[in-house]
Tab-separated table of C-alpha atoms and ligand atoms in Angstrom:
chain	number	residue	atom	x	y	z
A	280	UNK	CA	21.745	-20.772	-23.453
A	281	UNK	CA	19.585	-22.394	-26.603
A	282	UNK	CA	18.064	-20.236	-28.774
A	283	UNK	CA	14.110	-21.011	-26.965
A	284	UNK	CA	15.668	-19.861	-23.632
A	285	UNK	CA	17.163	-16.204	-25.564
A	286	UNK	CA	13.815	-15.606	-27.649
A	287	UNK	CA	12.071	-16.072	-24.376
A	288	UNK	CA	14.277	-13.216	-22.541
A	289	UNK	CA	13.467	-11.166	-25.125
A	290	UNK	CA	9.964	-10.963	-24.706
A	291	UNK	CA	10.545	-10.993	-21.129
A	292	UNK	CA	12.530	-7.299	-21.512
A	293	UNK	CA	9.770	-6.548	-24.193
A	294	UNK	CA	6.731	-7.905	-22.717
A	295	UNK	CA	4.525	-5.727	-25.250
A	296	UNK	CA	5.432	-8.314	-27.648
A	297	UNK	CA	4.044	-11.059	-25.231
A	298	UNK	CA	0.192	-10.838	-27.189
A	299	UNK	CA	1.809	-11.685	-30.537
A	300	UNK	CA	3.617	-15.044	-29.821
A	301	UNK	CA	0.107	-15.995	-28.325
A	302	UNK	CA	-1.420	-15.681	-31.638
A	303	UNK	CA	1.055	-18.251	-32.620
A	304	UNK	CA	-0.220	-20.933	-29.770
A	305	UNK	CA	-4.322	-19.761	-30.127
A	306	UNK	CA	-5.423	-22.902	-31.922
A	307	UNK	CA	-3.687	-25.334	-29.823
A	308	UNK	CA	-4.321	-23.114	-26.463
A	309	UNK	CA	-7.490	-24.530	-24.991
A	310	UNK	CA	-5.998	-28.514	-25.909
A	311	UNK	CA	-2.314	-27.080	-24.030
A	312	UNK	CA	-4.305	-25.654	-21.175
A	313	UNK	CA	-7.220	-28.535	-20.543
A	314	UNK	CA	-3.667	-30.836	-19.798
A	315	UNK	CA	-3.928	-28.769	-16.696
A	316	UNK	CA	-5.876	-30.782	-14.487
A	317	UNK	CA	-8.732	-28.362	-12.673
A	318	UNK	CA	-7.581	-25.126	-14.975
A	319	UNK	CA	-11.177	-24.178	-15.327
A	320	UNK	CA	-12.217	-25.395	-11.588
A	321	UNK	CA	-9.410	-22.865	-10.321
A	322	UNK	CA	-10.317	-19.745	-12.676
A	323	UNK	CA	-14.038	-20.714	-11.147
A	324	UNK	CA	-12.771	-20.480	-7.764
A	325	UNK	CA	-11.194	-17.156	-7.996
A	326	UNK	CA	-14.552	-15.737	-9.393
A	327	UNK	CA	-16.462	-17.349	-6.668
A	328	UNK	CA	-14.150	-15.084	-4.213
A	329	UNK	CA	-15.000	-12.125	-5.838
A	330	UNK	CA	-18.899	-12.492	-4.665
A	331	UNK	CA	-20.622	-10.342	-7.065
A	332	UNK	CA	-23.901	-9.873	-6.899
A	333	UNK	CA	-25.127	-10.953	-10.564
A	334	UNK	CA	-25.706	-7.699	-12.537
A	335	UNK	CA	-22.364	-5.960	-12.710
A	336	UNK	CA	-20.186	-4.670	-15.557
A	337	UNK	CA	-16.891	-6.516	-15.680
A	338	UNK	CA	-13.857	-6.384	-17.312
A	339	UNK	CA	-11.827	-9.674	-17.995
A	340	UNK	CA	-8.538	-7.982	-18.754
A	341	UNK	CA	-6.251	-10.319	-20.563
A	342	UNK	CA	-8.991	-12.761	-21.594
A	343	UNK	CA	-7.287	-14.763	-23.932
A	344	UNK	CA	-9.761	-17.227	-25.513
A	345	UNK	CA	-12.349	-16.635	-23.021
A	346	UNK	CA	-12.097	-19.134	-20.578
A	347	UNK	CA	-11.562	-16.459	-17.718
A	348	UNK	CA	-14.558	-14.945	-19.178
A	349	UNK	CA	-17.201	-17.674	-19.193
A	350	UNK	CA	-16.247	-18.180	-15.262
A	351	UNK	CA	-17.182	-14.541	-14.770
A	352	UNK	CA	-20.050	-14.972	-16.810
A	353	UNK	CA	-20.985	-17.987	-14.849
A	354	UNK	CA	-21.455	-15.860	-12.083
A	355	UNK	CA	-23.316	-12.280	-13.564
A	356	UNK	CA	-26.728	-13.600	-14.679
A	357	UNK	CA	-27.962	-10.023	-15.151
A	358	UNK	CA	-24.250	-8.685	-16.189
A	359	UNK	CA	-22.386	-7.735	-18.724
A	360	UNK	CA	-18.515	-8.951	-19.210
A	361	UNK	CA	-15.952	-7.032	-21.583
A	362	UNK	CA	-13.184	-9.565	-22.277
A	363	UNK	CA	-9.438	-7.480	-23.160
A	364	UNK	CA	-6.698	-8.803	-25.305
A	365	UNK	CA	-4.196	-7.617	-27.403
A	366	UNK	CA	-3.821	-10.789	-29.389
A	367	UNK	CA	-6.188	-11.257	-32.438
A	368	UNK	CA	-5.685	-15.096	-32.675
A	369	UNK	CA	-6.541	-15.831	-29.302
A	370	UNK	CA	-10.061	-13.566	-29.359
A	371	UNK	CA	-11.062	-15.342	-32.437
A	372	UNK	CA	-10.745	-18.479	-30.396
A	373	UNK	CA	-13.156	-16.943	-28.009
A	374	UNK	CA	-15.402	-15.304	-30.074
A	375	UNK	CA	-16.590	-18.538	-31.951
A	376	UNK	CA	-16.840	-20.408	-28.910
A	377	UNK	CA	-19.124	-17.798	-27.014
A	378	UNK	CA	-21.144	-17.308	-30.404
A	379	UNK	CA	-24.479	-17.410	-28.489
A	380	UNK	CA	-23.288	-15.275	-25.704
A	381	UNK	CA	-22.049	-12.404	-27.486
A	382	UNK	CA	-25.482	-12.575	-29.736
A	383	UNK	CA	-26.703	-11.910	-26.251
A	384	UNK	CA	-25.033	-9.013	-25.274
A	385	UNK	CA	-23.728	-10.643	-22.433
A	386	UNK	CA	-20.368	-10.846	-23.468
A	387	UNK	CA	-18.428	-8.987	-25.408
A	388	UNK	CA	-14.786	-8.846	-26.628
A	389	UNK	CA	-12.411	-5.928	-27.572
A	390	UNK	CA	-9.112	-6.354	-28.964
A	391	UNK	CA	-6.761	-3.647	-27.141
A	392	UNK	CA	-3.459	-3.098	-24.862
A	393	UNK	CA	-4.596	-3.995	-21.326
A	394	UNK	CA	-1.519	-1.115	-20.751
A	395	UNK	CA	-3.348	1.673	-22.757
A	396	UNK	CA	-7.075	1.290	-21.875
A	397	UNK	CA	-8.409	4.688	-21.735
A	398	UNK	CA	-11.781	4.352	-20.380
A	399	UNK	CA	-13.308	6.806	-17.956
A	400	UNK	CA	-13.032	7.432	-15.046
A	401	UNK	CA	-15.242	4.605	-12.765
A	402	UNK	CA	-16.225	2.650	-15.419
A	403	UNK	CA	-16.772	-0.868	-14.283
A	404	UNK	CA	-18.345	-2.459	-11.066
A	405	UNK	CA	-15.536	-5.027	-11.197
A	406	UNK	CA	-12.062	-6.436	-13.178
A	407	UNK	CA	-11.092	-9.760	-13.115
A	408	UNK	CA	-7.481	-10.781	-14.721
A	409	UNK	CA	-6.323	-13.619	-14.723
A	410	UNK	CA	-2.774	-14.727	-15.805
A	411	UNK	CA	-2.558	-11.706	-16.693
A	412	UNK	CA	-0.876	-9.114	-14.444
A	413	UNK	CA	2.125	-10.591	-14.874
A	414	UNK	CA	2.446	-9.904	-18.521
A	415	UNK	CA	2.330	-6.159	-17.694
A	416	UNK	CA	5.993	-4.320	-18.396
A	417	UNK	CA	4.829	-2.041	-15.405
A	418	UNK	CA	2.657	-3.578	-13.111
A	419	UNK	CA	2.734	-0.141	-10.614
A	420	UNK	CA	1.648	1.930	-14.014
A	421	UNK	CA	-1.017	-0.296	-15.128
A	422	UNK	CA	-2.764	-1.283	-11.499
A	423	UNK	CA	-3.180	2.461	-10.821
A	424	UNK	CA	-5.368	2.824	-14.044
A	425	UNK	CA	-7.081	-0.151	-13.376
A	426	UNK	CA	-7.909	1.584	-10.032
A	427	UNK	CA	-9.122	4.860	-11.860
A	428	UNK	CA	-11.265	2.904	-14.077
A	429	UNK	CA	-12.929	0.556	-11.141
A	430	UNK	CA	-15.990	2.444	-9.720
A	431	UNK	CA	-15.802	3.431	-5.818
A	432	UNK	CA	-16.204	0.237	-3.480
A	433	UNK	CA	-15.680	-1.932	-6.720
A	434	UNK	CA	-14.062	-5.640	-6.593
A	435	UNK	CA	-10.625	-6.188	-8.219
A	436	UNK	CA	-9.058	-10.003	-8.906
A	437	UNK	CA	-6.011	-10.849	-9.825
A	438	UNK	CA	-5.746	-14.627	-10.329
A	439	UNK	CA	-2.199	-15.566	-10.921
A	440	UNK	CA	1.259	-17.573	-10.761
A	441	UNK	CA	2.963	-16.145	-7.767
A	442	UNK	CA	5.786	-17.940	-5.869
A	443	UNK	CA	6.080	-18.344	-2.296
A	444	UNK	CA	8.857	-17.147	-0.672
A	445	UNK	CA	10.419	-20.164	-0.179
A	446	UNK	CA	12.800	-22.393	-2.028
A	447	UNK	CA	10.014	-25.621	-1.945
A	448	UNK	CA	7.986	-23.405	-4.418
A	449	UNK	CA	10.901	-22.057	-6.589
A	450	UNK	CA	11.705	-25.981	-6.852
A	451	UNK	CA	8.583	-27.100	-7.315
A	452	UNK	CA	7.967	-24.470	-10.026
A	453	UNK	CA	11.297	-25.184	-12.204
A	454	UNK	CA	10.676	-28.960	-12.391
A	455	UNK	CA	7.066	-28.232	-13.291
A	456	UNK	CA	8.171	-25.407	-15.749
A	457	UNK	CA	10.813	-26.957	-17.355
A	458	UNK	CA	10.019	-30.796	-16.368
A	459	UNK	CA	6.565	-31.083	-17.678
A	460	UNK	CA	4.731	-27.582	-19.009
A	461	UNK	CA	7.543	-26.390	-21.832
A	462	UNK	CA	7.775	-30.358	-23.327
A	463	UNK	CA	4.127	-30.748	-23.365
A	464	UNK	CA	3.269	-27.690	-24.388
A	465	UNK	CA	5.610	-27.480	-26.852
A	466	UNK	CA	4.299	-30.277	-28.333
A	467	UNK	CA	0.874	-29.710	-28.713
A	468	UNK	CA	0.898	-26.069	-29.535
A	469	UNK	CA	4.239	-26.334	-31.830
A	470	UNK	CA	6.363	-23.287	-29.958
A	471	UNK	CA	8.363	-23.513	-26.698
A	472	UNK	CA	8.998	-20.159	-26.935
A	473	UNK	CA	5.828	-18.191	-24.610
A	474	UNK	CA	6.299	-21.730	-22.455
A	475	UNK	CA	9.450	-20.801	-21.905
A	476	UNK	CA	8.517	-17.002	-21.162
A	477	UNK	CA	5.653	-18.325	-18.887
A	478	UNK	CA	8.275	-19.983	-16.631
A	479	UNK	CA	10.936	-17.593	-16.724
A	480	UNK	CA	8.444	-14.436	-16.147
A	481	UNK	CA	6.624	-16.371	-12.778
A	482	UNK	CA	9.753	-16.665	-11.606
A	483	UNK	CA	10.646	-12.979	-11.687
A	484	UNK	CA	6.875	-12.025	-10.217
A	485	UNK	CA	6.811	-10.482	-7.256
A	486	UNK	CA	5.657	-13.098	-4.160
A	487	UNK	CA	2.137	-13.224	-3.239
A	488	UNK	CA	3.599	-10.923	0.097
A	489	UNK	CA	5.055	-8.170	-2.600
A	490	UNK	CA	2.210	-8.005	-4.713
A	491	UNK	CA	-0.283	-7.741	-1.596
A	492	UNK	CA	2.029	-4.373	-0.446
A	493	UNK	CA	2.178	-3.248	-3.719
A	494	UNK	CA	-1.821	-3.352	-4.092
A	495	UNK	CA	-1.857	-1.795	-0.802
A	496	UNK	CA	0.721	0.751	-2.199
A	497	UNK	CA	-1.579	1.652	-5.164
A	498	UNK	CA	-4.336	2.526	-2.863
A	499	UNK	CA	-6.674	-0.369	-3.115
A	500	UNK	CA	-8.600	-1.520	0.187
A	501	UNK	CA	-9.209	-5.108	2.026
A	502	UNK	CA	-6.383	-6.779	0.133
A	503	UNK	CA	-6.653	-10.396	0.851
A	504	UNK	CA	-4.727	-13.362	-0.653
A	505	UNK	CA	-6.521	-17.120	-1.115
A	506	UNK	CA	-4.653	-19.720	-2.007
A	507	UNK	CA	-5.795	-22.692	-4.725
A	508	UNK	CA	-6.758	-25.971	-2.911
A	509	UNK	CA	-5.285	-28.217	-5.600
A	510	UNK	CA	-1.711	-28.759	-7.113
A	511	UNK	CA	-1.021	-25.082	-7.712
A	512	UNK	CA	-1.466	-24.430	-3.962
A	513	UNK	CA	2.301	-23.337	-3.329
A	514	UNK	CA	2.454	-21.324	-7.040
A	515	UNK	CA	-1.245	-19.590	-7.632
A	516	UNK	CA	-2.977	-17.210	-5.882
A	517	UNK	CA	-6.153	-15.247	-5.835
A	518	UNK	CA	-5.609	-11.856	-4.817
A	519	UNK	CA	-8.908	-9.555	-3.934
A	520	UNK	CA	-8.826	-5.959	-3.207
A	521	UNK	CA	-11.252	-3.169	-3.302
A	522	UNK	CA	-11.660	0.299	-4.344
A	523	UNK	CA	-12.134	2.361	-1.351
A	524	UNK	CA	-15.452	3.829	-1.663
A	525	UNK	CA	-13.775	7.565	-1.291
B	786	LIG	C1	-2.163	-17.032	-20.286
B	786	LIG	S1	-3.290	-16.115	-21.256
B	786	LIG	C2	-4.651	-16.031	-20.142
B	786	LIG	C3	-5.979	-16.115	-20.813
B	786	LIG	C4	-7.185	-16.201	-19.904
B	786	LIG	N1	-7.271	-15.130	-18.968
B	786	LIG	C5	-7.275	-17.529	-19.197
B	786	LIG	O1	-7.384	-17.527	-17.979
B	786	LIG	O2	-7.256	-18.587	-19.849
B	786	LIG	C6	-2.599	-14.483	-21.187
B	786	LIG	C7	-3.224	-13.524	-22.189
B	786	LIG	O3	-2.718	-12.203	-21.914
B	786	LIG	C8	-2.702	-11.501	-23.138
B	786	LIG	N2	-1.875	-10.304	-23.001
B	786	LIG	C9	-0.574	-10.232	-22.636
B	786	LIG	N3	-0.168	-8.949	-22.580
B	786	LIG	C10	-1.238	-8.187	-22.916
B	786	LIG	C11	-1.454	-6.787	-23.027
B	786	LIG	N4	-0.478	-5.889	-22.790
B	786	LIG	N5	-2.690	-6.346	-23.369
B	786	LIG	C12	-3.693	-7.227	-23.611
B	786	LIG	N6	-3.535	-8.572	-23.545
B	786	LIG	C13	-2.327	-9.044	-23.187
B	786	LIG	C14	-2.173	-12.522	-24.141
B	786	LIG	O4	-2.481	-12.163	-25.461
B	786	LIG	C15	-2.880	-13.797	-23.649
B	786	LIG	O5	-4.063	-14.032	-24.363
């Protein structure tokens, strides 16, 4: 095993560190990720599924440089979106992209563990994460908080790498992973290392099936699952669920 391959099974049995490395590819993280033909078209999509109505309070947990964010804001006219992420290179990204926003007071960023939020008790109307669940050492732990902290009858989204359970999209994924994503990325943003991570912790997700019975085990309400219409059809997923209203 090379060296890329052992740093990246570290952080894969301590995911907590998973926010640092990403200050270490924030720079070069919008040029790595607009490679990937319809990223921003996809992130849309998922936010389109949610159907808010225009004037909620949202949380973008795991916003990175705030590309998840501006979909969601794309969508509240009249709302407010609090973008989450533990890694301080990647919000300074956002925050002097979405300079006018944030003026605004439509947006807003907070720099935090997405595992330790401690906000009451039905705070938001709706949370949107995207590539971001994933990153979670305990997805059972964090899900129900995100549940306490989503307000009765309140839209959750999880937008994320999850493989079907077959061995086309296990294929598909490696040669993708390690044939073109890892190389490229590497390039451009200097570090293999979260590339390699990224491949080795979607393969280790549950399946879109799993993840719909373990939002179903938390509690949550009207799970459905959509899947992408472009390239990433047999490896990302929009997941939807609800908060029952009692
Ligand atoms: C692949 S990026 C996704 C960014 C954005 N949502 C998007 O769609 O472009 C994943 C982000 O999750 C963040 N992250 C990982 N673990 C986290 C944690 N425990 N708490 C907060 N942020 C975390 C990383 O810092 C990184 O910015």
């Amino acid at each position: 095993m090379d060296s890329t391959n052992l740093k990246a099974d570290e952080l894969l049995k301590s995911k907590k560190e998973v926010p640092f490395e990403f200050n270490r590819v924030a720079v070069k993280y919008d040029s790595a990720t607009s490679l990937s033909q319809g990223y921003q078209k996809d992130l849309q999509r998922s936010v389109d599924r949610m159907n808010l109505k225009g004037d909620e309070y949202l949380a973008d947990l795991c916003c990175g440089t705030g590309k998840s964010s501006i979909a969601c804001l794309n969508n509240l006219p009249n709302g407010t979106v609090l973008g989450i992420d533990n890694s301080k290179g990647m919000l300074e990204s956002a925050a002097q992209k979405f300079y006018d926003q944030i003026k605004l007071g439509s947006l807003k960023f907070e720099l935090n563990d997405v595992m330790e939020l401690d906000y009451p008790d039905n705070t938001f109307d709706a949370i949107f994460m995207a590539y971001g669940i994933r990153n979670m050492p305990d997805h059972e732990k964090c899900l129900k908080n995100l549940k306490r902290m989503l307000k009765p009858g309140g839209v959750i989204c999880f937008h994320e790498y999850s493989l079907n359970n077959n061995l086309f999209a296990k294929l598909y994924w490696k040669i993708l992973g390690y044939g073109v994503i890892i190389p490229i990325s590497g390039i451009i943003s200097g570090s293999t290392k979260i590339y390699s991570y990224l491949v080795k912790s979607v393969l280790s997700f549950p399946s879109p099936g799993k993840f719909i019975k373990i939002l179903n085990d938390t509690g949550f309400d009207k799970v459905k699952r959509y899947a992408q219409p472009s390239w990433r059809r047999p490896i990302l997923h929009t997941f939807i669920a609800y908060k029952p209203q009692k």
